[in-house]
Amino acid sequence: MFETRRWPSKVILQIVITLLVLPFIFPLISMIQGSLAGTGWNNYRVVLGISQLPLFFRNSVIISASVIAIVYVCTMLAAFAFSKLHIRAKEVYFWLLLAALTLPEVVLLAPLFATATAIGIYGTYLSVILPLAALQIPFTVLLARNFMDGIPNELIDAARVDGADTWKAFRYIVLPLTSPIAAALVVLTLIGSWNDYLLPLVFLQDPNLQTITQVPDFFIGEFNNDQTKILAAAVLTAIPEVVAYLLLQRLFERGLSAGALK
């Protein structure tokens, strides 16, 4: 981290940051403007009037909350092991885990479909929850391990001197110090699971199990393609993620910056 104390440096830095943000702001502005085109706020009323919308929202909440819980538990345990425990060849295992980052979701559809069918979870929440969690864990472990590397080993050694075993040192010493990176993991995992379209579309054929990302499909058909309603649905879909980020913004920024730099 660095600080700018002189006002010319602050002005230059602000200009640079603004220019970097603009490419991400323009699509958002266009999406909101497009959602208000035509009949204006009536586009949102039509989307909110979909009878299945509460059901889709509930399904998305169940999937996202389950993915967040699995990713958090697995990430914290794995990051602690990779960072603080003496495990033979742990760096080999760590890089093998990171190799999973190179696997795109679409390439895994066929083996995931075969696996879900073989073990009997196809058409259930688990067929989406487990792959989504597995796809996000490598990146979250990378961030969390770098964060835990910054926690002094002397704290754990002191806990062991006082009679604490490894589990107690993790639970009572390390885990309370990881709230910033935990907030970052929650936000990133929420974005990845809430926005996922492909896996629910393929593995959840039951209309009662569809997620909120399928709402725009109501306005796409053989003879119609109402872009204003689709954009309105996209804006409504993004609201929970924006709220989650605003609530965890300060911890998210601290955790992400600390987890990205070793």
mmCIF file of C-alpha atoms in Angstrom:
data_model
loop_
_atom_site.group_PDB
_atom_site.id
_atom_site.type_symbol
_atom_site.label_atom_id
_atom_site.label_comp_id
_atom_site.label_asym_id
_atom_site.label_seq_id
_atom_site.Cartn_x
_atom_site.Cartn_y
_atom_site.Cartn_z
ATOM 1 C CA MET A 1 0.000 0.000 0.000
ATOM 2 C CA PHE A 2 1.141 3.564 -0.595
ATOM 3 C CA GLU A 3 -0.128 6.971 0.416
ATOM 4 C CA THR A 4 -0.219 10.226 -1.474
ATOM 5 C CA ARG A 5 0.260 13.254 0.757
ATOM 6 C CA ARG A 6 0.531 16.083 -1.770
ATOM 7 C CA TRP A 7 -2.593 17.331 -3.500
ATOM 8 C CA PRO A 8 -1.141 17.115 -7.079
ATOM 9 C CA SER A 9 -0.451 13.430 -6.518
ATOM 10 C CA LYS A 10 -3.937 12.924 -5.137
ATOM 11 C CA VAL A 11 -5.474 14.651 -8.170
ATOM 12 C CA ILE A 12 -3.448 12.533 -10.594
ATOM 13 C CA LEU A 13 -4.302 9.347 -8.714
ATOM 14 C CA GLN A 14 -7.996 10.258 -8.694
ATOM 15 C CA ILE A 15 -7.938 10.886 -12.449
ATOM 16 C CA VAL A 16 -6.211 7.559 -13.095
ATOM 17 C CA ILE A 17 -8.686 5.664 -10.904
ATOM 18 C CA THR A 18 -11.628 7.393 -12.593
ATOM 19 C CA LEU A 19 -10.347 6.452 -16.051
ATOM 20 C CA LEU A 20 -9.915 2.846 -14.926
ATOM 21 C CA VAL A 21 -13.463 2.704 -13.553
ATOM 22 C CA LEU A 22 -15.213 4.287 -16.563
ATOM 23 C CA PRO A 23 -15.161 1.144 -18.769
ATOM 24 C CA PHE A 24 -17.082 -0.674 -16.014
ATOM 25 C CA ILE A 25 -19.494 2.185 -15.316
ATOM 26 C CA PHE A 26 -20.719 2.725 -18.891
ATOM 27 C CA PRO A 27 -22.241 -0.767 -19.329
ATOM 28 C CA LEU A 28 -23.996 -0.399 -15.965
ATOM 29 C CA ILE A 29 -25.431 2.978 -16.956
ATOM 30 C CA SER A 30 -26.527 1.579 -20.330
ATOM 31 C CA MET A 31 -28.222 -1.354 -18.603
ATOM 32 C CA ILE A 32 -30.189 0.940 -16.289
ATOM 33 C CA GLN A 33 -31.121 3.288 -19.134
ATOM 34 C CA GLY A 34 -32.212 0.382 -21.292
ATOM 35 C CA SER A 35 -34.345 -1.035 -18.499
ATOM 36 C CA LEU A 36 -36.245 2.267 -18.346
ATOM 37 C CA ALA A 37 -36.757 2.534 -22.109
ATOM 38 C CA GLY A 38 -40.181 2.112 -23.645
ATOM 39 C CA THR A 39 -42.715 1.930 -20.836
ATOM 40 C CA GLY A 40 -40.288 3.090 -18.141
ATOM 41 C CA TRP A 41 -40.876 1.798 -14.616
ATOM 42 C CA ASN A 42 -43.596 -0.484 -15.947
ATOM 43 C CA ASN A 43 -40.786 -2.791 -17.147
ATOM 44 C CA TYR A 44 -39.881 -3.451 -13.521
ATOM 45 C CA ARG A 45 -43.530 -3.972 -12.572
ATOM 46 C CA VAL A 46 -43.858 -6.598 -15.288
ATOM 47 C CA VAL A 47 -40.729 -8.416 -14.065
ATOM 48 C CA LEU A 48 -41.860 -8.240 -10.435
ATOM 49 C CA GLY A 49 -45.251 -9.545 -11.533
ATOM 50 C CA ILE A 50 -43.820 -12.915 -12.611
ATOM 51 C CA SER A 51 -45.494 -15.453 -10.346
ATOM 52 C CA GLN A 52 -42.401 -17.691 -10.145
ATOM 53 C CA LEU A 53 -40.068 -14.841 -9.135
ATOM 54 C CA PRO A 54 -40.224 -15.494 -5.340
ATOM 55 C CA LEU A 55 -39.595 -19.190 -5.991
ATOM 56 C CA PHE A 56 -36.598 -18.439 -8.201
ATOM 57 C CA PHE A 57 -35.277 -16.012 -5.604
ATOM 58 C CA ARG A 58 -35.606 -18.642 -2.869
ATOM 59 C CA ASN A 59 -33.753 -21.196 -4.985
ATOM 60 C CA SER A 60 -30.922 -18.754 -5.643
ATOM 61 C CA VAL A 61 -30.672 -17.942 -1.933
ATOM 62 C CA ILE A 62 -30.498 -21.650 -1.022
ATOM 63 C CA ILE A 63 -27.818 -22.377 -3.609
ATOM 64 C CA SER A 64 -25.746 -19.278 -2.880
ATOM 65 C CA ALA A 65 -25.901 -19.701 0.909
ATOM 66 C CA SER A 66 -24.901 -23.362 0.631
ATOM 67 C CA VAL A 67 -22.024 -22.566 -1.709
ATOM 68 C CA ILE A 68 -20.789 -19.790 0.578
ATOM 69 C CA ALA A 69 -20.872 -22.103 3.614
ATOM 70 C CA ILE A 70 -18.977 -24.899 1.836
ATOM 71 C CA VAL A 71 -16.418 -22.545 0.311
ATOM 72 C CA TYR A 72 -15.821 -20.751 3.618
ATOM 73 C CA VAL A 73 -15.265 -23.919 5.646
ATOM 74 C CA CYS A 74 -13.082 -25.649 3.061
ATOM 75 C CA THR A 75 -11.115 -22.492 2.267
ATOM 76 C CA MET A 76 -10.278 -21.607 5.864
ATOM 77 C CA LEU A 77 -9.225 -25.135 6.742
ATOM 78 C CA ALA A 78 -7.135 -25.540 3.588
ATOM 79 C CA ALA A 79 -5.557 -22.085 3.853
ATOM 80 C CA PHE A 80 -4.592 -22.711 7.486
ATOM 81 C CA ALA A 81 -3.051 -26.059 6.576
ATOM 82 C CA PHE A 82 -1.105 -24.648 3.620
ATOM 83 C CA SER A 83 0.053 -21.599 5.562
ATOM 84 C CA LYS A 84 0.773 -22.786 9.123
ATOM 85 C CA LEU A 85 1.048 -26.567 9.251
ATOM 86 C CA HIS A 86 4.089 -28.641 8.368
ATOM 87 C CA ILE A 87 2.807 -31.027 5.696
ATOM 88 C CA ARG A 88 5.091 -33.009 3.439
ATOM 89 C CA ALA A 89 4.915 -31.826 -0.200
ATOM 90 C CA LYS A 90 2.216 -29.287 0.637
ATOM 91 C CA GLU A 91 3.477 -26.929 -2.072
ATOM 92 C CA VAL A 92 2.894 -29.669 -4.650
ATOM 93 C CA TYR A 93 -0.676 -30.063 -3.441
ATOM 94 C CA PHE A 94 -1.130 -26.294 -3.443
ATOM 95 C CA TRP A 95 -0.042 -25.908 -7.052
ATOM 96 C CA LEU A 96 -2.172 -28.858 -8.099
ATOM 97 C CA LEU A 97 -5.108 -27.057 -6.497
ATOM 98 C CA LEU A 98 -4.261 -23.866 -8.370
ATOM 99 C CA ALA A 99 -4.103 -25.841 -11.617
ATOM 100 C CA ALA A 100 -7.879 -26.238 -11.287
ATOM 101 C CA LEU A 101 -8.162 -22.501 -12.022
ATOM 102 C CA THR A 102 -7.318 -23.279 -15.646
ATOM 103 C CA LEU A 103 -10.440 -25.442 -16.082
ATOM 104 C CA PRO A 104 -13.374 -23.467 -17.516
ATOM 105 C CA GLU A 105 -16.858 -24.359 -16.397
ATOM 106 C CA VAL A 106 -18.118 -25.304 -19.860
ATOM 107 C CA VAL A 107 -15.364 -27.906 -20.341
ATOM 108 C CA LEU A 108 -16.480 -29.699 -17.178
ATOM 109 C CA LEU A 109 -20.148 -29.987 -18.147
ATOM 110 C CA ALA A 110 -19.906 -33.479 -19.644
ATOM 111 C CA PRO A 111 -17.984 -35.105 -16.756
ATOM 112 C CA LEU A 112 -20.117 -33.253 -14.201
ATOM 113 C CA PHE A 113 -23.285 -34.466 -15.919
ATOM 114 C CA ALA A 114 -22.011 -38.054 -15.941
ATOM 115 C CA THR A 115 -20.977 -37.845 -12.291
ATOM 116 C CA ALA A 116 -24.235 -36.256 -11.123
ATOM 117 C CA THR A 117 -26.243 -38.898 -12.971
ATOM 118 C CA ALA A 118 -24.113 -41.761 -11.626
ATOM 119 C CA ILE A 119 -24.422 -40.747 -7.965
ATOM 120 C CA GLY A 120 -28.083 -39.808 -8.262
ATOM 121 C CA ILE A 121 -28.018 -36.088 -7.534
ATOM 122 C CA TYR A 122 -28.997 -34.856 -11.011
ATOM 123 C CA GLY A 123 -31.967 -32.525 -10.788
ATOM 124 C CA THR A 124 -31.247 -31.576 -7.168
ATOM 125 C CA TYR A 125 -29.647 -28.564 -5.534
ATOM 126 C CA LEU A 126 -26.507 -30.585 -4.852
ATOM 127 C CA SER A 127 -25.834 -31.022 -8.570
ATOM 128 C CA VAL A 128 -25.285 -27.241 -8.753
ATOM 129 C CA ILE A 129 -23.995 -26.479 -5.249
ATOM 130 C CA LEU A 130 -21.080 -28.915 -5.229
ATOM 131 C CA PRO A 131 -19.615 -27.967 -8.655
ATOM 132 C CA LEU A 132 -20.001 -24.247 -7.950
ATOM 133 C CA ALA A 133 -18.188 -24.610 -4.631
ATOM 134 C CA ALA A 134 -15.438 -26.738 -6.148
ATOM 135 C CA LEU A 135 -14.852 -24.245 -8.961
ATOM 136 C CA GLN A 136 -14.396 -21.334 -6.535
ATOM 137 C CA ILE A 137 -12.310 -22.989 -3.828
ATOM 138 C CA PRO A 138 -8.918 -22.826 -5.649
ATOM 139 C CA PHE A 139 -9.047 -19.035 -5.998
ATOM 140 C CA THR A 140 -10.394 -18.449 -2.501
ATOM 141 C CA VAL A 141 -7.695 -20.692 -1.006
ATOM 142 C CA LEU A 142 -5.075 -18.634 -2.840
ATOM 143 C CA LEU A 143 -6.391 -15.408 -1.312
ATOM 144 C CA ALA A 144 -6.909 -16.842 2.169
ATOM 145 C CA ARG A 145 -3.490 -18.491 2.314
ATOM 146 C CA ASN A 146 -1.738 -15.242 1.442
ATOM 147 C CA PHE A 147 -3.785 -13.500 4.139
ATOM 148 C CA MET A 148 -2.913 -16.116 6.759
ATOM 149 C CA ASP A 149 0.755 -15.859 5.856
ATOM 150 C CA GLY A 150 0.566 -12.388 7.395
ATOM 151 C CA ILE A 151 -0.581 -13.755 10.767
ATOM 152 C CA PRO A 152 2.516 -14.172 12.988
ATOM 153 C CA ASN A 153 3.450 -17.756 13.750
ATOM 154 C CA GLU A 154 4.352 -16.609 17.269
ATOM 155 C CA LEU A 155 0.639 -16.348 18.096
ATOM 156 C CA ILE A 156 0.134 -20.017 17.319
ATOM 157 C CA ASP A 157 3.321 -20.982 19.160
ATOM 158 C CA ALA A 158 2.142 -19.055 22.218
ATOM 159 C CA ALA A 159 -1.210 -20.852 22.093
ATOM 160 C CA ARG A 160 0.542 -24.208 21.984
ATOM 161 C CA VAL A 161 2.711 -23.238 24.947
ATOM 162 C CA ASP A 162 -0.500 -22.502 26.849
ATOM 163 C CA GLY A 163 -1.722 -26.009 26.075
ATOM 164 C CA ALA A 164 -3.889 -25.425 23.012
ATOM 165 C CA ASP A 165 -3.814 -28.039 20.262
ATOM 166 C CA THR A 166 -3.829 -27.228 16.539
ATOM 167 C CA TRP A 167 -7.616 -27.114 16.296
ATOM 168 C CA LYS A 168 -7.979 -24.723 19.222
ATOM 169 C CA ALA A 169 -5.207 -22.504 17.870
ATOM 170 C CA PHE A 170 -7.049 -22.340 14.567
ATOM 171 C CA ARG A 171 -10.464 -21.744 16.120
ATOM 172 C CA TYR A 172 -9.589 -19.251 18.841
ATOM 173 C CA ILE A 173 -6.465 -17.522 17.473
ATOM 174 C CA VAL A 174 -6.428 -17.615 13.675
ATOM 175 C CA LEU A 175 -10.116 -17.637 12.768
ATOM 176 C CA PRO A 176 -11.063 -14.415 14.651
ATOM 177 C CA LEU A 177 -8.298 -12.577 12.779
ATOM 178 C CA THR A 178 -9.617 -13.570 9.358
ATOM 179 C CA SER A 179 -12.803 -11.473 9.243
ATOM 180 C CA PRO A 180 -11.492 -9.196 6.446
ATOM 181 C CA ILE A 181 -10.640 -12.072 4.110
ATOM 182 C CA ALA A 182 -13.846 -13.855 5.152
ATOM 183 C CA ALA A 183 -15.857 -10.841 3.971
ATOM 184 C CA ALA A 184 -13.987 -10.883 0.669
ATOM 185 C CA LEU A 185 -14.687 -14.598 0.263
ATOM 186 C CA VAL A 186 -18.393 -14.117 0.987
ATOM 187 C CA VAL A 187 -18.764 -11.345 -1.600
ATOM 188 C CA LEU A 188 -16.747 -13.122 -4.300
ATOM 189 C CA THR A 189 -18.513 -16.434 -3.710
ATOM 190 C CA LEU A 190 -21.914 -14.748 -3.712
ATOM 191 C CA ILE A 191 -21.180 -13.108 -7.061
ATOM 192 C CA GLY A 192 -19.991 -16.375 -8.584
ATOM 193 C CA SER A 193 -22.901 -18.491 -7.353
ATOM 194 C CA TRP A 194 -25.691 -15.918 -7.686
ATOM 195 C CA ASN A 195 -24.800 -15.028 -11.280
ATOM 196 C CA ASP A 196 -24.189 -18.561 -12.527
ATOM 197 C CA TYR A 197 -26.484 -19.381 -15.422
ATOM 198 C CA LEU A 198 -25.054 -22.476 -17.091
ATOM 199 C CA LEU A 199 -25.078 -25.044 -14.277
ATOM 200 C CA PRO A 200 -28.671 -24.362 -13.081
ATOM 201 C CA LEU A 201 -29.835 -24.388 -16.691
ATOM 202 C CA VAL A 202 -28.294 -27.815 -17.355
ATOM 203 C CA PHE A 203 -28.740 -29.592 -14.010
ATOM 204 C CA LEU A 204 -32.048 -28.172 -12.750
ATOM 205 C CA GLN A 205 -34.658 -29.138 -15.311
ATOM 206 C CA ASP A 206 -37.527 -28.890 -12.845
ATOM 207 C CA PRO A 207 -39.107 -25.412 -13.280
ATOM 208 C CA ASN A 208 -39.611 -25.239 -9.503
ATOM 209 C CA LEU A 209 -35.830 -25.445 -8.978
ATOM 210 C CA GLN A 210 -34.777 -22.763 -11.448
ATOM 211 C CA THR A 211 -32.771 -19.776 -10.202
ATOM 212 C CA ILE A 212 -33.221 -16.066 -10.627
ATOM 213 C CA THR A 213 -30.802 -15.984 -13.584
ATOM 214 C CA GLN A 214 -33.514 -17.732 -15.633
ATOM 215 C CA VAL A 215 -35.954 -14.802 -15.245
ATOM 216 C CA PRO A 216 -34.828 -13.071 -18.494
ATOM 217 C CA ASP A 217 -35.819 -16.244 -20.395
ATOM 218 C CA PHE A 218 -39.465 -15.278 -19.845
ATOM 219 C CA PHE A 219 -38.989 -12.421 -22.284
ATOM 220 C CA ILE A 220 -37.117 -14.357 -24.969
ATOM 221 C CA GLY A 221 -39.065 -16.531 -27.358
ATOM 222 C CA GLU A 222 -39.419 -17.549 -30.964
ATOM 223 C CA PHE A 223 -41.327 -14.426 -31.888
ATOM 224 C CA ASN A 224 -40.343 -11.944 -29.159
ATOM 225 C CA ASN A 225 -37.185 -10.570 -27.585
ATOM 226 C CA ASP A 226 -38.083 -7.780 -25.167
ATOM 227 C CA GLN A 227 -34.718 -6.279 -24.275
ATOM 228 C CA THR A 228 -36.194 -3.684 -21.902
ATOM 229 C CA LYS A 229 -37.690 -6.401 -19.674
ATOM 230 C CA ILE A 230 -34.482 -8.436 -19.892
ATOM 231 C CA LEU A 231 -32.432 -5.450 -18.715
ATOM 232 C CA ALA A 232 -34.916 -4.734 -15.934
ATOM 233 C CA ALA A 233 -34.588 -8.350 -14.779
ATOM 234 C CA ALA A 234 -30.791 -8.017 -14.882
ATOM 235 C CA VAL A 235 -30.920 -4.894 -12.696
ATOM 236 C CA LEU A 236 -33.161 -6.603 -10.143
ATOM 237 C CA THR A 237 -30.919 -9.667 -10.143
ATOM 238 C CA ALA A 238 -27.874 -7.544 -9.329
ATOM 239 C CA ILE A 239 -29.429 -5.786 -6.310
ATOM 240 C CA PRO A 240 -28.589 -8.481 -3.689
ATOM 241 C CA GLU A 241 -24.939 -8.489 -4.769
ATOM 242 C CA VAL A 242 -24.707 -4.713 -4.572
ATOM 243 C CA VAL A 243 -26.291 -4.711 -1.107
ATOM 244 C CA ALA A 244 -23.919 -7.429 0.105
ATOM 245 C CA TYR A 245 -20.913 -5.502 -1.177
ATOM 246 C CA LEU A 246 -22.032 -2.243 0.424
ATOM 247 C CA LEU A 247 -22.559 -3.958 3.777
ATOM 248 C CA LEU A 248 -19.139 -5.643 3.679
ATOM 249 C CA GLN A 249 -17.275 -3.009 1.681
ATOM 250 C CA ARG A 250 -14.694 -2.012 4.278
ATOM 251 C CA LEU A 251 -13.811 -5.569 5.282
ATOM 252 C CA PHE A 252 -13.917 -6.679 1.643
ATOM 253 C CA GLU A 253 -11.356 -4.103 0.550
ATOM 254 C CA ARG A 254 -9.047 -4.886 3.479
ATOM 255 C CA GLY A 255 -9.269 -8.608 2.940
ATOM 256 C CA LEU A 256 -8.837 -8.485 -0.806
ATOM 257 C CA SER A 257 -5.820 -6.203 -0.653
ATOM 258 C CA ALA A 258 -4.200 -8.254 2.087
ATOM 259 C CA GLY A 259 -4.983 -11.549 0.378
ATOM 260 C CA ALA A 260 -3.711 -10.415 -3.005
ATOM 261 C CA LEU A 261 -0.330 -9.304 -1.702
ATOM 262 C CA LYS A 262 2.003 -11.546 0.217
#
